[in-house]
Coordinates of C-alpha atoms in Angstrom, one line a residue:
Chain A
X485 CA 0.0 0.0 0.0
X486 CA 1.5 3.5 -1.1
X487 CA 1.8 5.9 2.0
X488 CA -0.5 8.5 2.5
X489 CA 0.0 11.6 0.7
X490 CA 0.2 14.7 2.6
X491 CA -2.6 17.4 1.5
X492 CA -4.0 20.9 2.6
X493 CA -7.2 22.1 3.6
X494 CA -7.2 25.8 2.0
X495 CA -9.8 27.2 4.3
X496 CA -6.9 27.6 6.7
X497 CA -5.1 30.3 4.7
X498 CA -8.6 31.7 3.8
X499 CA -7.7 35.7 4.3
X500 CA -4.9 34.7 1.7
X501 CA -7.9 33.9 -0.7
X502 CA -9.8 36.8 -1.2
X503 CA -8.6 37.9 -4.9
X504 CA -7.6 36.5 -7.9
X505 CA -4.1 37.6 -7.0
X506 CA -3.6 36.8 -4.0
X507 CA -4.9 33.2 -4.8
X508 CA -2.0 32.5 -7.5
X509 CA 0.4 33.8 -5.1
X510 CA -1.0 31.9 -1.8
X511 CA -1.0 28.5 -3.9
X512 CA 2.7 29.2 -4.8
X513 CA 3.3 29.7 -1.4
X514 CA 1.8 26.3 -0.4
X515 CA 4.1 24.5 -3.4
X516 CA 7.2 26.3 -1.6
X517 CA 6.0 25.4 1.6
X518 CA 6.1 21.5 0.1
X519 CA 2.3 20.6 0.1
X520 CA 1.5 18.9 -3.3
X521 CA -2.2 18.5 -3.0
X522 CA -4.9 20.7 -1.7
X523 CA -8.6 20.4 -0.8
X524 CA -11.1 23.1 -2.0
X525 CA -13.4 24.9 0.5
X526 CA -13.9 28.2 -1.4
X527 CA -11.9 29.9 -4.3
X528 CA -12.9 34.1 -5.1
X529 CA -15.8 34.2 -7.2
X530 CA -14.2 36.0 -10.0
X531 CA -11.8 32.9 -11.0
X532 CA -13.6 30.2 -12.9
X533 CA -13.0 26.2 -12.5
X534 CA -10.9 26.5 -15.4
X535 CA -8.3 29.1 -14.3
X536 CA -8.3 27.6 -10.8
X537 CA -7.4 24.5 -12.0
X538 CA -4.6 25.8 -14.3
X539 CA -3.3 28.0 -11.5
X540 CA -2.9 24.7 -9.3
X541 CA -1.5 22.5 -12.0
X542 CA 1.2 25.7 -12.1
X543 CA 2.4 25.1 -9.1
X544 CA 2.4 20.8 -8.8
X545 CA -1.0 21.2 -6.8
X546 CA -3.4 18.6 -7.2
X547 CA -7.0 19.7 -6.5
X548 CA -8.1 16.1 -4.2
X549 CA -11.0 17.2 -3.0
X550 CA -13.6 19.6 -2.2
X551 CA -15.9 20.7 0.5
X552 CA -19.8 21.2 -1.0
X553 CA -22.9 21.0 1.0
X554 CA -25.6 18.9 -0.1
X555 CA -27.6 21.9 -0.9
X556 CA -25.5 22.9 -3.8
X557 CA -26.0 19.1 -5.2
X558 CA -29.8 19.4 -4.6
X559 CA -29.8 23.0 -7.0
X560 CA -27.4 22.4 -9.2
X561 CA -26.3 18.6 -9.8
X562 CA -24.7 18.9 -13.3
X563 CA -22.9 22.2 -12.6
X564 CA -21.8 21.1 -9.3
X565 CA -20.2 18.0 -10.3
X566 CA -18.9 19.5 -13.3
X567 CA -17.3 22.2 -11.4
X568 CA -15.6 19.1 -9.5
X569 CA -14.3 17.3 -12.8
X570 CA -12.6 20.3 -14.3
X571 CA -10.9 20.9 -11.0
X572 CA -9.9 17.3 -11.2
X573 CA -11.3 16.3 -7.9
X574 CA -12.2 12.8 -7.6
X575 CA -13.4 13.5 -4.1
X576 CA -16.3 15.8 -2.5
X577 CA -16.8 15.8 1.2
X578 CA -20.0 17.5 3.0
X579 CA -18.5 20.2 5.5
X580 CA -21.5 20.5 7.3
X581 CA -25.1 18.8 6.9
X582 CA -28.1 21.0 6.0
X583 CA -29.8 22.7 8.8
X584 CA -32.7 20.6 8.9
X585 CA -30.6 18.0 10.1
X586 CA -29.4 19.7 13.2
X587 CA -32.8 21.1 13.8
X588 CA -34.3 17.8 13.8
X589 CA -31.6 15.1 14.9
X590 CA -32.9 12.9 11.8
X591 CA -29.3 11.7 11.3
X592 CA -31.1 8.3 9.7
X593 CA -32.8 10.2 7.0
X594 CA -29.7 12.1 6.3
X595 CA -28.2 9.1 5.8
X596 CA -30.5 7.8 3.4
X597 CA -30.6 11.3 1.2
X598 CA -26.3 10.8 1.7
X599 CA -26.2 7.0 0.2
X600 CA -28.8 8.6 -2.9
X601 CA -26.1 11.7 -3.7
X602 CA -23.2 9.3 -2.9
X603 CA -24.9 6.8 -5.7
X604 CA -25.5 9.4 -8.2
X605 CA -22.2 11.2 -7.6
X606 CA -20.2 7.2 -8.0
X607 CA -22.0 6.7 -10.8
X608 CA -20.0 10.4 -12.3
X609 CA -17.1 8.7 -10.9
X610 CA -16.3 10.8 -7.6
X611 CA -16.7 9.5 -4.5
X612 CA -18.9 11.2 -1.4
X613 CA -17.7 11.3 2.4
X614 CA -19.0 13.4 5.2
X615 CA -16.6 15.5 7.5
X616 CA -17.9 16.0 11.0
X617 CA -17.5 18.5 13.5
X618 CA -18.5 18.4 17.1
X619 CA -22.2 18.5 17.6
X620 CA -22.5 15.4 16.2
X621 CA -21.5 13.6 18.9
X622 CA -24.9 14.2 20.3
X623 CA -27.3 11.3 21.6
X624 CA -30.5 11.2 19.3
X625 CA -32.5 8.4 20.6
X626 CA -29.9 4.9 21.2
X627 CA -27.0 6.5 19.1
X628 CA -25.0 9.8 18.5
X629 CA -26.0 11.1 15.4
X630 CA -22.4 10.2 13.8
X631 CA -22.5 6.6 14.4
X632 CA -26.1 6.7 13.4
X633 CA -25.1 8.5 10.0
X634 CA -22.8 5.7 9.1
X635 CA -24.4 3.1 10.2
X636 CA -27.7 3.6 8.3
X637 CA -26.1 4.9 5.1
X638 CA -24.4 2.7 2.6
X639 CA -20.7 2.1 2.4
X640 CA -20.1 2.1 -0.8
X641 CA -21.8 5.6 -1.4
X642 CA -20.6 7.4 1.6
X643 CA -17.4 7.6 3.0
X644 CA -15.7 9.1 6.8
X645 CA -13.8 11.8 6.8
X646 CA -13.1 12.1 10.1
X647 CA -11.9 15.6 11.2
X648 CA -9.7 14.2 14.6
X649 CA -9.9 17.3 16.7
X650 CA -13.8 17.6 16.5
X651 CA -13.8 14.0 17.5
X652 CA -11.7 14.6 20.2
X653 CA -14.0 18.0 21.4
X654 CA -17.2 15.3 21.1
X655 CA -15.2 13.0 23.8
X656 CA -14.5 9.8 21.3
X657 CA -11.4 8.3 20.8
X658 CA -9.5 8.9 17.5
X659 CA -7.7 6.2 17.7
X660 CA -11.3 4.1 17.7
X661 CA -12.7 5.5 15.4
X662 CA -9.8 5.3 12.8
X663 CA -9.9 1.8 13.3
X664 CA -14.2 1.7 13.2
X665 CA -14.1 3.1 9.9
X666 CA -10.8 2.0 8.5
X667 CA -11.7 0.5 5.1
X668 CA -14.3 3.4 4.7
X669 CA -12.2 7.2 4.6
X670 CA -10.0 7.8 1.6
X671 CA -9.3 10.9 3.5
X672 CA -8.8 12.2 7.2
X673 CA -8.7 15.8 8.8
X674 CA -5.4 15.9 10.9
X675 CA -6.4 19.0 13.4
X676 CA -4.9 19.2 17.0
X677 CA -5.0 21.4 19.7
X678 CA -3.5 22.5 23.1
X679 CA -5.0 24.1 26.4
X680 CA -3.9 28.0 26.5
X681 CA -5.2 30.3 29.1
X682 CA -7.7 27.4 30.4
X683 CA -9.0 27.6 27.1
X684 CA -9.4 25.4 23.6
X685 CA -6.6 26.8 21.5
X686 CA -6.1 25.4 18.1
X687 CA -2.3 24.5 16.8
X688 CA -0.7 23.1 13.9
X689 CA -0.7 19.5 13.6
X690 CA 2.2 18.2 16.2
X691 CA 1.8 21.3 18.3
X692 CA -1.2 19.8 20.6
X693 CA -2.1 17.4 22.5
X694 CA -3.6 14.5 19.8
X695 CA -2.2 11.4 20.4
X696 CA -0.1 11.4 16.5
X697 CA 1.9 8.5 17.0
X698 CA -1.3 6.3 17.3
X699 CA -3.5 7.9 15.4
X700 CA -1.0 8.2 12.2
X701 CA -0.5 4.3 12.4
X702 CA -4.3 3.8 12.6
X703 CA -4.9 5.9 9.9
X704 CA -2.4 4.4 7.6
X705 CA -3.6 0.7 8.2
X706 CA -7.1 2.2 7.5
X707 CA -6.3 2.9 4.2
X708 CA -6.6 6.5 4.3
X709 CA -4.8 7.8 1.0
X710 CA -4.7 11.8 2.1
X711 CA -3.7 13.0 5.6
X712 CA -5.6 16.7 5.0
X713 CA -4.3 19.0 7.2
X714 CA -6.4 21.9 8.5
X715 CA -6.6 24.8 11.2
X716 CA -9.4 26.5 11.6
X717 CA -7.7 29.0 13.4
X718 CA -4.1 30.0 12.8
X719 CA -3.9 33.4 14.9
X720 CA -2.6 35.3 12.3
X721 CA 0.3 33.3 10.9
X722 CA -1.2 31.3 8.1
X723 CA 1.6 30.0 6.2
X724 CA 3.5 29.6 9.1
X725 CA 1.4 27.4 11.2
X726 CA 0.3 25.1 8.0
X727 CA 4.1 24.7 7.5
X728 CA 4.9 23.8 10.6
X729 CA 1.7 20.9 10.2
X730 CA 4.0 19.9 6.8
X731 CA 7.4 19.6 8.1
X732 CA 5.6 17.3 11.5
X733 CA 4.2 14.9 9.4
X734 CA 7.7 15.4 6.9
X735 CA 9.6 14.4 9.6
X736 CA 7.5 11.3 10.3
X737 CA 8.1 10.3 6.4
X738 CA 5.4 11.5 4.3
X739 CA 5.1 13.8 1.2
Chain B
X1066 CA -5.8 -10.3 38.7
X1067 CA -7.9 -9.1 41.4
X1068 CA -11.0 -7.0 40.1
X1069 CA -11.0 -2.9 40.8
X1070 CA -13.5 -1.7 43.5
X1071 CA -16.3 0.7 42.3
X1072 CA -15.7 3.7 44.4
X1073 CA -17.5 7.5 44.4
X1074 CA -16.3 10.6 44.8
X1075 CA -18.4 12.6 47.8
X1076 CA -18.0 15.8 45.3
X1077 CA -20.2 14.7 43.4
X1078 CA -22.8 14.5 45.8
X1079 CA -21.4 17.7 48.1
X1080 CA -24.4 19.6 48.7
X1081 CA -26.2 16.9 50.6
X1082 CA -22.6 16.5 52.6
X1083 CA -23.3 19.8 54.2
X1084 CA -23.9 18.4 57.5
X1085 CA -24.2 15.3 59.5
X1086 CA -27.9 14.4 59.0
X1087 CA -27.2 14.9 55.7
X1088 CA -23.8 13.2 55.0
X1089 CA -24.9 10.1 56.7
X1090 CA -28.8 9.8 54.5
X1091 CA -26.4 10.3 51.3
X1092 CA -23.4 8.0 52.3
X1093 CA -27.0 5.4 53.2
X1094 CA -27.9 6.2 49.7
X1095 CA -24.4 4.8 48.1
X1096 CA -24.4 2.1 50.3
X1097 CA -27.9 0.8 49.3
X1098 CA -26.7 1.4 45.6
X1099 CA -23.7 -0.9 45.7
X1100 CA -20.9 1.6 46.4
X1101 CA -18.6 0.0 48.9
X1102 CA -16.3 2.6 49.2
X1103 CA -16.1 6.8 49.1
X1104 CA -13.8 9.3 48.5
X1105 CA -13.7 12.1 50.8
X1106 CA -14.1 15.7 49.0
X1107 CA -16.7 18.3 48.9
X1108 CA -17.9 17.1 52.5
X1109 CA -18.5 19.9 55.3
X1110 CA -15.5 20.5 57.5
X1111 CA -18.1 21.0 60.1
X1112 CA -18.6 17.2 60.3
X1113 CA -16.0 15.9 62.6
X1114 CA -13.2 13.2 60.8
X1115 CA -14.1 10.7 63.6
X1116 CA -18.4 11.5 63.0
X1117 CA -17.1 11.1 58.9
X1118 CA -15.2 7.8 59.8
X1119 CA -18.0 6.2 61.8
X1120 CA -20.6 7.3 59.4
X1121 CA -18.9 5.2 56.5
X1122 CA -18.2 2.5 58.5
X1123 CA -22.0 1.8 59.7
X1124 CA -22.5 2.2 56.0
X1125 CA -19.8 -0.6 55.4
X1126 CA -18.2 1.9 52.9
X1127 CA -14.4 2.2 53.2
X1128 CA -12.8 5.5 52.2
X1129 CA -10.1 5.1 49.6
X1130 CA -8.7 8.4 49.3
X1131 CA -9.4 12.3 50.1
X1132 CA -8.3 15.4 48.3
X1133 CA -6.5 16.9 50.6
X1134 CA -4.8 20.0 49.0
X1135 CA -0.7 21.1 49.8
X1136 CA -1.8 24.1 51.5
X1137 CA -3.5 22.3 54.2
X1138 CA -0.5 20.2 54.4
X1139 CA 2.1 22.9 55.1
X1140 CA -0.7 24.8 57.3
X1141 CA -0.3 21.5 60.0
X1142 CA 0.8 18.3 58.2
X1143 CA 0.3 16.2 61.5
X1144 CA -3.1 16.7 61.7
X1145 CA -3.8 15.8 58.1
X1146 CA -1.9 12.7 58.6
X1147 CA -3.7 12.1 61.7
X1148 CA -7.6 12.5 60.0
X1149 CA -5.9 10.4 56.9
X1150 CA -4.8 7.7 59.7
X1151 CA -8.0 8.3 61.3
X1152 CA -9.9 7.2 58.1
X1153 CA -7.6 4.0 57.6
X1154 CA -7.6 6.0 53.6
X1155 CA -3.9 4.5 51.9
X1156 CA -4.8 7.8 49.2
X1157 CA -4.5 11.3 48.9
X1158 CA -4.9 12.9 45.9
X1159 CA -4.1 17.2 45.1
X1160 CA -7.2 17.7 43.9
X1161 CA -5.4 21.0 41.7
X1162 CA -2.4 22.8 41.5
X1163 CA -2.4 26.1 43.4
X1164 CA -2.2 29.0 40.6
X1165 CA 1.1 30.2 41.6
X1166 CA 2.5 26.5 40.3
X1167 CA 0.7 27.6 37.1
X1168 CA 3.0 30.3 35.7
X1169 CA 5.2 29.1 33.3
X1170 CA 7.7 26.1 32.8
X1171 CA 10.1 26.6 36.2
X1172 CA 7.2 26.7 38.3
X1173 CA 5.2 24.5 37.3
X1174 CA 9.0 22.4 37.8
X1175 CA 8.7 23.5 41.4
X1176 CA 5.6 21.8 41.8
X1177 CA 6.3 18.6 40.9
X1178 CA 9.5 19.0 43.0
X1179 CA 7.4 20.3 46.1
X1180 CA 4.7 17.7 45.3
X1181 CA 7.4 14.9 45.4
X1182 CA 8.9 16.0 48.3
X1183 CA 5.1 16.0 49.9
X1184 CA 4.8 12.4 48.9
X1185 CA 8.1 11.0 50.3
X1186 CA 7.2 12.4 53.9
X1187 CA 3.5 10.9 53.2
X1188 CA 4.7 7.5 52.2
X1189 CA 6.8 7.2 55.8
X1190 CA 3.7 7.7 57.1
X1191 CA 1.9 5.3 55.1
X1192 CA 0.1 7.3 52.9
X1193 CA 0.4 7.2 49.0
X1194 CA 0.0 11.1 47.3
X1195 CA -1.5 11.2 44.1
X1196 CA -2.1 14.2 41.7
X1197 CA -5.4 14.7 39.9
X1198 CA -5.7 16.9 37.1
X1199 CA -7.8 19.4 35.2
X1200 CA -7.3 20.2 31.4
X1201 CA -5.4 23.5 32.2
X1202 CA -2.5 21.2 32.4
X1203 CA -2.6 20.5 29.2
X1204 CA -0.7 23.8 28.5
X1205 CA 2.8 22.5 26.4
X1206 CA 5.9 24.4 26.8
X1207 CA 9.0 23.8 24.4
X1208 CA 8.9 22.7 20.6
X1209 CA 8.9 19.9 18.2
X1210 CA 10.5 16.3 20.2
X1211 CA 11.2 18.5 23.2
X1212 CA 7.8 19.4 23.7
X1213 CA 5.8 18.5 26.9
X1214 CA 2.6 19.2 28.4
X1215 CA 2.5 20.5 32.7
X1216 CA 1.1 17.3 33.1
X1217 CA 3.9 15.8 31.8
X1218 CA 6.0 17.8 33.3
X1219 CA 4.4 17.4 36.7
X1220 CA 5.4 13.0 36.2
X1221 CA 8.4 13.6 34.4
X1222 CA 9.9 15.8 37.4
X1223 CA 8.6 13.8 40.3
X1224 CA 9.6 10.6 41.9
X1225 CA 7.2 7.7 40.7
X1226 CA 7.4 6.3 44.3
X1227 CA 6.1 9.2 45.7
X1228 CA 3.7 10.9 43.4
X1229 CA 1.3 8.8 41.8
X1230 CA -1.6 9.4 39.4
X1231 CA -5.4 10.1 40.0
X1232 CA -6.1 11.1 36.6
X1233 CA -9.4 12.2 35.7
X1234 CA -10.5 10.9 32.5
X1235 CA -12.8 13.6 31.3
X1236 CA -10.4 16.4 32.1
X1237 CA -7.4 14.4 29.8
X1238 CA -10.2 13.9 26.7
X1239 CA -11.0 17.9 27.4
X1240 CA -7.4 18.9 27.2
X1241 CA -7.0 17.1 24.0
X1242 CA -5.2 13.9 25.2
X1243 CA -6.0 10.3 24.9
X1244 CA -7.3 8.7 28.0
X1245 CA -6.0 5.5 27.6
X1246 CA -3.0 6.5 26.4
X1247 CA -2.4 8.5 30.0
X1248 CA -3.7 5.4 31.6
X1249 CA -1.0 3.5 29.9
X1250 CA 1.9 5.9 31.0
X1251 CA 0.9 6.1 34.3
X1252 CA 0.9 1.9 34.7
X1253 CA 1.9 1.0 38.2
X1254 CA 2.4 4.4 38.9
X1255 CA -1.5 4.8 39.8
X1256 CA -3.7 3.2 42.5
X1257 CA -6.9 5.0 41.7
X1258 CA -8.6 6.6 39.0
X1259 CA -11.6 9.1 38.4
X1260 CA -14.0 7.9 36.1
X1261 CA -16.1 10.7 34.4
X1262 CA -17.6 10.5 30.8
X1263 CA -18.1 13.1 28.0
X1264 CA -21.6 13.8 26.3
X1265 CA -22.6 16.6 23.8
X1266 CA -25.6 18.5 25.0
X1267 CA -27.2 21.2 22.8
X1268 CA -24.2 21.5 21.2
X1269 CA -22.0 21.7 24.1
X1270 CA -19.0 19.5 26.4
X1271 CA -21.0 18.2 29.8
X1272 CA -20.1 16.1 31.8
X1273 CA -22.0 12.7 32.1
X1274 CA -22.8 9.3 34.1
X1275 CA -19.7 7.1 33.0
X1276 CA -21.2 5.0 30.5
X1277 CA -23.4 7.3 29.3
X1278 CA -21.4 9.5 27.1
X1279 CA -18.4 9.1 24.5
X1280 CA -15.3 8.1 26.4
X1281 CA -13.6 4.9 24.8
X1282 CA -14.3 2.6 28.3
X1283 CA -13.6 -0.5 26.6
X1284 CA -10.3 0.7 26.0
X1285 CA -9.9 2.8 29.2
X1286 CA -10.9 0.6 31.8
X1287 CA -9.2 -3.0 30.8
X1288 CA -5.6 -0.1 30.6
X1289 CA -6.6 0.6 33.4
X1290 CA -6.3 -2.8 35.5
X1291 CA -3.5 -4.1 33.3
X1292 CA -1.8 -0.9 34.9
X1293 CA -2.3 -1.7 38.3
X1294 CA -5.5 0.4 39.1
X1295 CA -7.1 -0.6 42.4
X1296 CA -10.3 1.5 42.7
X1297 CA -12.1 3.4 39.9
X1298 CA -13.6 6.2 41.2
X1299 CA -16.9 7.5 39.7
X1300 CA -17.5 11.5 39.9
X1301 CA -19.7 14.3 38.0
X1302 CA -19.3 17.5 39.0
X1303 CA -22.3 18.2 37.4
X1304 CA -25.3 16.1 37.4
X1305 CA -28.3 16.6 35.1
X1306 CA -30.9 15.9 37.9
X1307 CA -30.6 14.2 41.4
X1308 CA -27.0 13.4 42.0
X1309 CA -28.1 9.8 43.6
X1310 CA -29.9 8.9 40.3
X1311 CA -26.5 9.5 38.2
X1312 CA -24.3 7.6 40.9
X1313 CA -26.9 4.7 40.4
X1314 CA -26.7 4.8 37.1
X1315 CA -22.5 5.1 36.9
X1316 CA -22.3 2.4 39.5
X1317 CA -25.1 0.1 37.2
X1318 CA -22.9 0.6 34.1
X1319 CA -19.4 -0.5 35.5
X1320 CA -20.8 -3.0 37.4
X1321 CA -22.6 -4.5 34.1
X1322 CA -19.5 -4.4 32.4
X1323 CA -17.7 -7.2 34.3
X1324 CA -14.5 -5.5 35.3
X1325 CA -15.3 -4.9 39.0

């Protein structure tokens, strides 16, 4: 099995995204940095799929995956996916579920409408996970609505991509959760964080307190093929802090 | 291997520990749940040691450690002794560092020195001292290999023999650490451990009855008694409803799970 490949999250150097300009110059800063793959949560409206794929392909980034609500598949299908295919994404994860989800703690019917996109979007040849956060990790009936999601959906047509830190903030263990859904998450949010001022306090991976020694050999025997790294919050250092998250995992052998 | 005793932390229960009437109808209460042993903390110092000890004692309930804190040590160490000989309790745990140990890297070096030197003088006297955290530990000082949490820092700095582990399970989870994996480090270097689960609740971190939230137990407890724990200790410093009724249901859940 090939080692997991190193990729980025770009929402963490979102303020370096805001113009056409500063895009091509932010995704030439990721290439020096060493990141050769990126994930896609928003680009600036005024660059099309076309240029933001050449930009990439410029600068050796591959365009893995992207972060699209379900919403946007339920309006535009075609456009959506064919946004995803000339960015050369093979992958789509959903960020965060549609509100009435939340509202309503119907994880089990989410599931269901998540196995019918994740059918239609296999069929187009890209494959469908969900990333969670925190609140999922709430009891709806027998089950937290995350292990309800997965269990009643199908596992061909929807995948984990489990965001570590937010599993961590919902009290599971990584480490069993890697291993519950090896086989099923081609990709994996690598997030940690420390304890500053009594207080949450979001770091670059290697930084925190996440248990990386375990969780990176549970990930790799789970088959994951991208460790995406993000940080929600990187207090005003962007480039910095997602470097320091490349040279950590670097320095434990990966690319 | 012998099996772990189920044990409760009286914090958990503290404000029907307010006075004697009161303490002995609650320590009643364990007792006719299953609990055969206690924790002192939270209880009223208005309740005399010897009232606290004969209390338990109708009740069958032995008391396995206190949280006895290092000012009240340094204030009159032989009468802490005395109340912990009083109690026939093998345990103290620090229930928190004091927030001038909290400063930066040397003093939070001090501590585990001072904390150390607390235990050595409590183990001629019989007494194991144990340090239970919080998730403000969890604070990391130096960079890259180097780096190291206060609560690593606390065991790295100490002597093993003489300052042990009480860690508290929801508290590591909160400051972004693995439970098992602390239960693990600290093998044979911890005779008790507080049990306290994790649940989301409208979209927030509360704490829950242990078996009732998301903490790993299958993982946590079994590291637990491979590492030498003796007695797990249940507490929730926050209950949704009446204490009792989470205690029962904390005590129900281990107990169903075969390990004690």
């Amino acid at each position: 099995m090939s080692k997991p490949i190193i990729a980025l999250q770009i929402y963490s150097i979102r303020e370096h995204l805001k113009t056409k300009e500063d895009f091509a110059a932010s995704m030439k800063r990721l290439a020096e940095i060493g990141y050769t793959a990126i994930e896609i949560a928003g680009v600036p409206g005024e660059i099309s799929p076309e240029e933001v794929r050449r930009i990439c392909d410029e600068c050796g980034l591959k365009i893995i995956s992207a972060h699209i609500v379900m919403d946007a598949f339920d309006a535009d299908f075609a456009g959506t996916v064919n946004k995803l295919k000339t960015w050369g994404a093979e992958l789509v994860a959903m960020p965060v579920p549609p509100a009435w989800v939340r509202e309503s703690g119907d994880y089990a019917k989410y599931a269901e409408k998540s196995t019918e996109l994740g059918k239609k979007l296999s069929a187009e040849g890209i494959t469908l996970s969900y990333h969670n956060h925190s609140f999922e990790f709430q009891k709806y009936g027998e089950r937290i609505g995350l292990k309800t999601l997965y269990k009643e959906s199908d596992p061909a047509y929807l995948k984990a991509q489990l965001d570590v830190c937010w599993v961590q903030r919902g009290g599971g263990s990584v480490v069993a959760y890697v291993k519950k859904y090896a086989g099923r998450m081609p990709t994996i949010h690598f997030k940690d964080h420390t304890i500053v001022n009594n207080d949450f306090y979001m770091t670059p991976v290697g930084d925190g307190n996440l248990d990386w020694k375990r969780i990176i050999k549970a990930a790799q025997k789970a088959g994951v093929k991208y460790f995406i790294v993000e940080q929600d919050d990187t207090h005003g250092d962007a480039f910095g802090q997602v470097a320091r998250s490349y040279e950590f995992l670097k320095n434990r052998g990966f690319k | 291997m012998d099996k772990p005793f189920i044990s409760i932390n009286c914090y958990t229960i503290r404000e029907h520990c307010q006075n004697t009437h009161d303490f002995a109808e609650s320590m009643r209460k364990l007792a006719q749940i299953g609990y055969r042993s206690v924790q002192i903390s939270g209880v009223s110092a208005s309740i005399a040691p010897l009232e606290i000890k004969s209390i338990c004692d109708a009740n069958h309930l032995s008391i396995c450690a206190a949280h006895i804190g290092m000012s009240n040590f340094q204030a009159d160490y032989q009468a802490e002794v005395a109340k912990l000989h009083l109690w026939q309790c093998p345990v103290n745990a620090l229930p928190v560092a004091p927030e001038g140990c909290r400063v930066n890297e040397s003093t939070w070096i001090q501590f585990a020195k001072d904390a150390s030197a607390l235990g050595e003088r409590l183990a001629a006297d019989g007494i194991t001292l144990c340090y239970h955290n919080h998730s403000f530990e969890f604070v990391r000082f130096g960079s890259g290999a180097a780096s190291r949490s206060a609560l690593d820092i606390i065991y790295d700095e100490s002597d093993p023999r003489y300052l042990q582990g009480e860690i508290d399970t929801y508290w590591i989870q909160h400051g972004g650490a693995s439970p098992t994996a602390w239960v693990k480090k600290l093998a044979g270097r911890q005779p008790v451990i507080h049990l306290k689960d994790m649940v989301i609740r409208n979209g927030q971190q509360t704490m829950a009855e242990v078996g009732e939230g998301n903490l790993d137990w299958a993982s946590i407890i079994p590291a637990a008694m491979d590492g030498g724990v003796k007695g797990l200790i249940v507490e929730q410093d926050v209950c949704p409803g009446d204490p009792f009724e989470s205690a029962r249901i904390s005590y129900n859940n281990i107990a169903s799970w075969g390990f004690a």
